[in-house]
Coordinates of C-alpha atoms in Angstrom, one line a residue:
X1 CA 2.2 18.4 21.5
X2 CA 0.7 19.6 25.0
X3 CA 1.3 16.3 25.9
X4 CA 5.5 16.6 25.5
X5 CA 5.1 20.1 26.9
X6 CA 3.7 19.0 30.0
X7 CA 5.9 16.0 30.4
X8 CA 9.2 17.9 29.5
X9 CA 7.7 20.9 32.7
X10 CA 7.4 17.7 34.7
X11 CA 10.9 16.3 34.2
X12 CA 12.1 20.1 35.1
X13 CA 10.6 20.9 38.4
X14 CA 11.5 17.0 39.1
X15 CA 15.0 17.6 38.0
X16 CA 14.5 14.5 35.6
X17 CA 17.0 14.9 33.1
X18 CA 16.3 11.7 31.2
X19 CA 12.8 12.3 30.9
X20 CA 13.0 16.3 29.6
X21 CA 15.3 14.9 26.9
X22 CA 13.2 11.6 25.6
X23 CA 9.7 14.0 25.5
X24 CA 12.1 16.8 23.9
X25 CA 12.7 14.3 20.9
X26 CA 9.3 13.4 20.7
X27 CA 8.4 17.4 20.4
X28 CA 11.1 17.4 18.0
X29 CA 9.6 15.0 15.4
X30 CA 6.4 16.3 15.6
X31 CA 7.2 19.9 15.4
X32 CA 9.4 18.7 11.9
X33 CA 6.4 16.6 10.7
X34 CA 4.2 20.4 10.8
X35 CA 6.3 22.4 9.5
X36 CA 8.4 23.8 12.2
X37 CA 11.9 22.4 10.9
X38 CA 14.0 25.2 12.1
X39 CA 12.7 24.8 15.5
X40 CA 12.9 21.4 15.6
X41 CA 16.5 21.7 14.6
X42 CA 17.2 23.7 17.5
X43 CA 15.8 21.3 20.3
X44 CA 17.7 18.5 19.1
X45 CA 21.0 20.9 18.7
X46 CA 20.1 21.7 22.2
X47 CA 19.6 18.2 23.3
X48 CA 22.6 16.9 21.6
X49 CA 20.2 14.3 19.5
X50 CA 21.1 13.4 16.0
X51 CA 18.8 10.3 15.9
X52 CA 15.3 11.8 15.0
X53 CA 13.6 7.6 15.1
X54 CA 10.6 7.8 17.2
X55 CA 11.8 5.3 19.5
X56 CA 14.4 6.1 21.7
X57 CA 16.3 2.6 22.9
X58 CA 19.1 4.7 24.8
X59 CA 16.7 6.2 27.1
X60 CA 15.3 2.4 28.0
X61 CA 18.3 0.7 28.4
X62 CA 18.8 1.1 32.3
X63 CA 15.7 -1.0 33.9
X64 CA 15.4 -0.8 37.5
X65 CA 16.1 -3.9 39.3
X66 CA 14.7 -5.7 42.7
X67 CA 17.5 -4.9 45.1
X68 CA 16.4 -8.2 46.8
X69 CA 17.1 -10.3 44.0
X70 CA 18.6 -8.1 41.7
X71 CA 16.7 -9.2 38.9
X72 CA 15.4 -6.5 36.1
X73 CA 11.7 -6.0 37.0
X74 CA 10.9 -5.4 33.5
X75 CA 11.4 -6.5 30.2
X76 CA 11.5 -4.0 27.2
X77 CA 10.6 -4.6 23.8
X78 CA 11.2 -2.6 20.8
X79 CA 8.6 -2.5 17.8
X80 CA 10.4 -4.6 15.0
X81 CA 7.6 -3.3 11.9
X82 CA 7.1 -7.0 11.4
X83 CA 4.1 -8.1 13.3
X84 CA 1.3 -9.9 12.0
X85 CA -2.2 -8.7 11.8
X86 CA -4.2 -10.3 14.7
X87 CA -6.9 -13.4 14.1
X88 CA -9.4 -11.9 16.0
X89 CA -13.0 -11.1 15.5
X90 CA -14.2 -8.2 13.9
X91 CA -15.9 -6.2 16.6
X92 CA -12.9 -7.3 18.5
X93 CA -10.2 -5.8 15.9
X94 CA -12.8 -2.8 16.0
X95 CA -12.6 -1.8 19.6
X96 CA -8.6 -3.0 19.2
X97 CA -8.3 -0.3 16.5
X98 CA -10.1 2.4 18.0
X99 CA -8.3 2.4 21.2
X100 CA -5.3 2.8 19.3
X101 CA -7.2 5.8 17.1
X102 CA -7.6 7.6 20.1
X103 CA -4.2 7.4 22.0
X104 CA -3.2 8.6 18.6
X105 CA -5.5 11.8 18.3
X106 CA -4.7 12.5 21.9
X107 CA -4.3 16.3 20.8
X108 CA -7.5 16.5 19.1
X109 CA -9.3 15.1 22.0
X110 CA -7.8 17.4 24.3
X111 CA -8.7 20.4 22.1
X112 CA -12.3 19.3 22.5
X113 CA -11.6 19.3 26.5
X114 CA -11.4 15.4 26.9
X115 CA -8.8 14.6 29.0
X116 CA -9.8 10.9 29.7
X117 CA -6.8 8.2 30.1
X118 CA -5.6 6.5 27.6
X119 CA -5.9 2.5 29.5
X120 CA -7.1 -0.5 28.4
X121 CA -8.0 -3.8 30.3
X122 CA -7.8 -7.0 28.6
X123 CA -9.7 -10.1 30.4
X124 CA -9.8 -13.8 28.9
X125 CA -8.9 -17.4 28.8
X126 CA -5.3 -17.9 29.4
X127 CA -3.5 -18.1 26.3
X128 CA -6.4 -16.1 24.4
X129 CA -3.8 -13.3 22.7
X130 CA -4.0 -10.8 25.2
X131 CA -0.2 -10.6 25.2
X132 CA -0.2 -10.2 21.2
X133 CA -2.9 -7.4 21.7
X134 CA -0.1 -5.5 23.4
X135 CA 2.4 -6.1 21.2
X136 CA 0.0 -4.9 18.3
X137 CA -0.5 -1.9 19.5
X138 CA 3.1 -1.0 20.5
X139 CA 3.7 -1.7 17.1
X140 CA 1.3 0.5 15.7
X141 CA 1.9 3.3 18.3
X142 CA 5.3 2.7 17.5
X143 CA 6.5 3.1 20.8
X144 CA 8.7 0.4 23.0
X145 CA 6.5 -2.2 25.2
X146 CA 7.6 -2.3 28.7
X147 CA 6.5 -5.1 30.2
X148 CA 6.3 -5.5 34.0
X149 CA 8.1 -9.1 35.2
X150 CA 6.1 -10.0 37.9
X151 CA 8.4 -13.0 39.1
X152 CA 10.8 -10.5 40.3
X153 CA 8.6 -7.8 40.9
X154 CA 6.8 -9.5 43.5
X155 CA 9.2 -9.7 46.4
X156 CA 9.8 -12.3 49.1
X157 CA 9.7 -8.9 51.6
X158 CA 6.1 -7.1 50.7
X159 CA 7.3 -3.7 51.5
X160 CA 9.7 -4.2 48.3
X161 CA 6.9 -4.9 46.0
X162 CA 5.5 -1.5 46.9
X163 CA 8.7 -0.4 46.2
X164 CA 8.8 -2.3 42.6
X165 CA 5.8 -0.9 42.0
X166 CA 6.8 2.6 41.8
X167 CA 10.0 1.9 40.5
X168 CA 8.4 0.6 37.2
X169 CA 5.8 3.3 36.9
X170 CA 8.7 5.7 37.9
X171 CA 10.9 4.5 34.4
X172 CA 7.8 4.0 32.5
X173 CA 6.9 7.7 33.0
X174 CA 10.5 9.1 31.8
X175 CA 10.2 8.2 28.3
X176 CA 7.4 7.4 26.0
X177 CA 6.5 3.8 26.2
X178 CA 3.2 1.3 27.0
X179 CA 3.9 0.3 30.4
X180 CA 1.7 -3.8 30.4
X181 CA 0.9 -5.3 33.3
X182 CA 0.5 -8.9 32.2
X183 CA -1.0 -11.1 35.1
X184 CA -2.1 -7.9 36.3
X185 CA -4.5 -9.8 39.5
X186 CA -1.5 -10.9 41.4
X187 CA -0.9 -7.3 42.6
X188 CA -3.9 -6.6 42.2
X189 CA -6.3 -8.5 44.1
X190 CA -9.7 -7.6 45.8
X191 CA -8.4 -5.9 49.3
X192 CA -11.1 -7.6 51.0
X193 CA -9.9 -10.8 50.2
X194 CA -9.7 -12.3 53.7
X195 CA -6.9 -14.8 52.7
X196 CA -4.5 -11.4 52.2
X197 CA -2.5 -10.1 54.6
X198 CA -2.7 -6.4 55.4
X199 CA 0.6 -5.3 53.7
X200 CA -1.0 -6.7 50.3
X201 CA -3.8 -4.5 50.6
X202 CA -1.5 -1.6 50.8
X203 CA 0.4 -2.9 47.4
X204 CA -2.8 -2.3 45.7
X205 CA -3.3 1.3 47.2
X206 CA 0.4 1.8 46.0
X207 CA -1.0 0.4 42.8
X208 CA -3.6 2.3 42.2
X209 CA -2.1 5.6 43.1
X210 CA 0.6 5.4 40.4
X211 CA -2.1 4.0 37.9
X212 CA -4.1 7.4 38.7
X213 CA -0.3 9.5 38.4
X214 CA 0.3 7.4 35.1
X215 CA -2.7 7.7 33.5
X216 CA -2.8 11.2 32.5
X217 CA -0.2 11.0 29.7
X218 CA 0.4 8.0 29.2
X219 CA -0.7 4.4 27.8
X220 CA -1.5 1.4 30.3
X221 CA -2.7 -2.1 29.5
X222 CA -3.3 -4.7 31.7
X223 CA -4.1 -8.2 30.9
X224 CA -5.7 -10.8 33.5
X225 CA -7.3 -14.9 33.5
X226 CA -8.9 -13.9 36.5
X227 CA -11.1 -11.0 36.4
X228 CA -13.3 -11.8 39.0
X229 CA -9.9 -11.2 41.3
X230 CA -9.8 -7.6 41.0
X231 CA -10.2 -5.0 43.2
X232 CA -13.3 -3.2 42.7
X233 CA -11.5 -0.1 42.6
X234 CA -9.5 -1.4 39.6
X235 CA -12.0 -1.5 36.7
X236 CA -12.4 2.2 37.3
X237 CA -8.7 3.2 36.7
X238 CA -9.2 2.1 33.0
X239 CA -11.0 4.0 29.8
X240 CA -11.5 0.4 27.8
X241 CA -11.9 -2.7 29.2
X242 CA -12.5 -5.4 26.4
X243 CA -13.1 -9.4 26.7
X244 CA -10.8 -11.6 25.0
X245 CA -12.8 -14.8 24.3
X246 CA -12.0 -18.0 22.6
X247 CA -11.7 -17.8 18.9
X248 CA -15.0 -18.7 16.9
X249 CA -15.2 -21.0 14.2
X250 CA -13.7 -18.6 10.9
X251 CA -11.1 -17.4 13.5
X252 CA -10.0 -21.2 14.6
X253 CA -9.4 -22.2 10.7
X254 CA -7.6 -18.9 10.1
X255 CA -5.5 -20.1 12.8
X256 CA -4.6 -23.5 11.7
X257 CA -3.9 -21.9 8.0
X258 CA -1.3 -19.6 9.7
X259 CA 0.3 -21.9 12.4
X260 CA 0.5 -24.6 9.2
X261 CA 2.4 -21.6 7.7
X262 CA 3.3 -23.1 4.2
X263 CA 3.8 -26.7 5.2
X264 CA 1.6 -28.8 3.0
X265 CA -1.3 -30.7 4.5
X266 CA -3.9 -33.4 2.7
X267 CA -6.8 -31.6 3.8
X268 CA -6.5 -28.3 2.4
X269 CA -9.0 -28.5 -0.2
X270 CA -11.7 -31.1 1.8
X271 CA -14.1 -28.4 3.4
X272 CA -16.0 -31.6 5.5
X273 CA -12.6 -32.7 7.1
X274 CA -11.3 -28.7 8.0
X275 CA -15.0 -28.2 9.5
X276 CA -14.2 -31.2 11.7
X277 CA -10.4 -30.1 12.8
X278 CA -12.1 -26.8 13.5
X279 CA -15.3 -28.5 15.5
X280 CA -12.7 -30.6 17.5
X281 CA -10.9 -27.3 18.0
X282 CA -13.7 -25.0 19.2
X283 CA -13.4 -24.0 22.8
X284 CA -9.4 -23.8 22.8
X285 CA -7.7 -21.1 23.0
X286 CA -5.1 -19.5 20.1
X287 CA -2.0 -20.5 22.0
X288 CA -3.5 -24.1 22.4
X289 CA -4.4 -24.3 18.7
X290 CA -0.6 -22.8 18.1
X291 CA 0.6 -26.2 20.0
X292 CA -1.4 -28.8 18.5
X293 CA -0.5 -27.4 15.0
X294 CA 3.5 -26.8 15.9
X295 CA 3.8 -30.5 17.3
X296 CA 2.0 -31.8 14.8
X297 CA 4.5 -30.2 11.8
X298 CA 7.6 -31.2 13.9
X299 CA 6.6 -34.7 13.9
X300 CA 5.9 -34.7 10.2
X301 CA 9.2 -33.1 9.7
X302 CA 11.1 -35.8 11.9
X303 CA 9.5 -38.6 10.4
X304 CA 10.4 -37.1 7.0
X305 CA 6.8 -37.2 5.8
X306 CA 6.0 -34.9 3.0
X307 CA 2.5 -33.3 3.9
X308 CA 0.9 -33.5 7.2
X309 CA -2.1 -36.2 6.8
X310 CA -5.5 -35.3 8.5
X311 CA -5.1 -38.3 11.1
X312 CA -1.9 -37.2 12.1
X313 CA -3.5 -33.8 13.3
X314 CA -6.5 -35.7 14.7
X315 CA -4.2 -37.7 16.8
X316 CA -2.3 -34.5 18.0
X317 CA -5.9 -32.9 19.3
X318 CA -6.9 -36.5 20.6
X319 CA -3.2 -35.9 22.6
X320 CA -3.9 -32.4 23.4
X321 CA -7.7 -33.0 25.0
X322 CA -6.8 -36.6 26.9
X323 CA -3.1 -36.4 27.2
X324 CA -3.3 -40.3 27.7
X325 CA -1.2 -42.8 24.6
X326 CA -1.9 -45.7 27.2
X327 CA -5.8 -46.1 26.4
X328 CA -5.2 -47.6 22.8
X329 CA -9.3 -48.0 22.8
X330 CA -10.0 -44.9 23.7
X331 CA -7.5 -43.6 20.7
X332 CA -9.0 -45.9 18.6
X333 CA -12.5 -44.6 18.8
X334 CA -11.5 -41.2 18.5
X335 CA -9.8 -41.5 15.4
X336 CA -12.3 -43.4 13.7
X337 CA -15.2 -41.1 15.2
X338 CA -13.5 -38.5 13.3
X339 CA -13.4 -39.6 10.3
X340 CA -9.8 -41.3 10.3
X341 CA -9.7 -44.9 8.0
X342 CA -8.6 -48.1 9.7
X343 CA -5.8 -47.6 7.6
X344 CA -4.9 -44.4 8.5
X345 CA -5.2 -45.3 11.9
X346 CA -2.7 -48.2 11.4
X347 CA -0.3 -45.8 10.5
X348 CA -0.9 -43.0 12.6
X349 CA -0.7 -45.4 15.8
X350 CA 1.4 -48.6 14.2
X351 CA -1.1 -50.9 15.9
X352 CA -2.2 -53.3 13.6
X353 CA -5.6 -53.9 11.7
X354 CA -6.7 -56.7 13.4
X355 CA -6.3 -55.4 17.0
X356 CA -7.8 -51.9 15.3
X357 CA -11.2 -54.2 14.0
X358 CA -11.3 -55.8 17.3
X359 CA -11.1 -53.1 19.1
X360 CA -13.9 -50.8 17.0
X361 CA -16.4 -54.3 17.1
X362 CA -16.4 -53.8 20.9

């Protein structure tokens, strides 16, 4: 609770209204869940608050805006108690977890005299489920994900992204909240990149000061592809950083069971063909898998097929990897490589068996 107490001082001497009531609730809830009902009571009555839910959409509802564009800067996204468990592996789920433990036991920490931030930086392959990382733990914090838009954020006038900057930290502070920085390297870039103007430079110093303002109370997570982009400065600002790397091989047919979801497909029970899908498959990232798998069971569904057939998958990562329908050879060899029949390549294709046999006697 000295977290809420310190935030509620804050939003007094700052004459913050919005932010003395939001951490008020929060003090209310967990003052009811020891004990202390008569005193939570009596905040609320004083407050005016007869909604005791943890998560407080009122208080989120007016996002600040670019004044250039006048686009919202942010998105926000409330937990919805319905979020899958994450495909990842298990030392990755581990250090997932225990993040979450301690921005959790926050209090207990603190009574121990560990005051450290409560950050995490996510680094990977594009499309690796560092968004979905974020989302998990908003879910199990239970707290809304505020999500900084960096299309708008970024302004056409460089001053105003400065200005962005600590208008998003600014809101994020009033209420509690995970404030994600997805693509976090395009504001914050090395500062001795020479191919940066100077008034770039100065949006990462705006940067980092509010990361260092934020981070005392609250929960930050950043996601970047580039990680080698970073300021130097930036790696220190967080308490865990964690790699996100491509899935391995149980993680990759995990994947295709869930994207399937409960369509039917021929090869459910043939261990040598699933082994192959998932060889093909190694190397891509969830999001990739995700596509191959959703344009594969659309096709099936258009085409009013009952099950999706192996080849028709195979053709989908053949698509996927080489992105070329033109090279009927190339297609061909692919298919049949992998295990696909000349038969099943016939109708996967609709090219015939004889220019199929000539084709594979090349």
């Amino acid at each position: 609770m000295n977290t809420e107490i310190i935030k509620i001082i804050e939003g007094s001497l700052n004459n913050d209204k919005q932010k003395v009531i939001s951490y008020a609730k929060v003090l209310a809830n967990n003052l009811e869940q020891e004990g202390e009902v008569l005193v939570a009571r009596k905040i609320r009555k004083m407050i005016g608050d007869k909604d005791i839910h943890p998560v407080y959409l009122d208080d989120l509802l007016s996002k600040p805006v670019d004044k250039e564009s006048r686009m919202d800067i942010l998105d926000v996204e409330v937990p919805s108690g319905n979020f899958q468990s994450l495909i990842f592996s298990y030392n990755l789920t581990k250090e997932i977890d225990q993040f979450i433990a301690m921005a959790k036991n926050k209090e207990k920490l603190y009574s121990f005299g560990i005051e450290s931030p409560h950050s995490l930086l996510l680094y990977g392959v594009p499309g690796g489920g560092k968004t979905s990382i974020a989302k998990y733990i908003s879910e199990k914090m239970e707290l809304p994900l505020v999500t900084a838009r960096l299309d708008s954020l970024i302004s056409s006038l460089l001053g105003s992204t400065a200005k962005n900057i600590r208008r998003i930290f600014e809101f994020s502070s009033k209420q509690p909240c995970i404030l994600f920085l997805d693509e976090f390297d395009a504001i914050a870039k090395a500062r001795d990149d020479k191919h940066e103007l100077g008034e770039l430079k100065r949006v990462v110093n705006t940067l980092l000061q509010n990361i260092d303002e934020f981070n005392n109370n609250n929960i930050l997570i950043a996601a970047t592809n580039h990680p080698d982009l970073l300021d130097s400065a930036i790696w220190r600002r967080f308490s865990t950083v964690i790699e996100v790397p491509v899935p391995a091989e149980n993680e990759i047919n995990e994947l295709i069971k869930r994207f399937l979801g409960n369509m039917m497909y021929d090869f459910q029970d043939n261990t040598k063909l699933f082994n192959n899908i998932q060889a093909l498959l190694e190397g891509c990232s969830p999001a990739d898998i995700k596509n191959i798998c959703i344009n594969c069971m659309k096709k099936t569904i258009i085409n009013d097929k009952q099950q999706i057939e192996y080849q028709d998958l195979i053709y989908e990562i053949y698509l996927f990897k080489y992105h070329n329908i033109s090279e009927l050879e190339s297609v061909v060899k692919f298919m049949n490589d992998n295990g696909v029949a000349q038969m099943k390549i016939h109708k996967a294709i609709n090219l015939s068996l004889r220019q199929i046999r000539n084709i594979l006697k090349k």
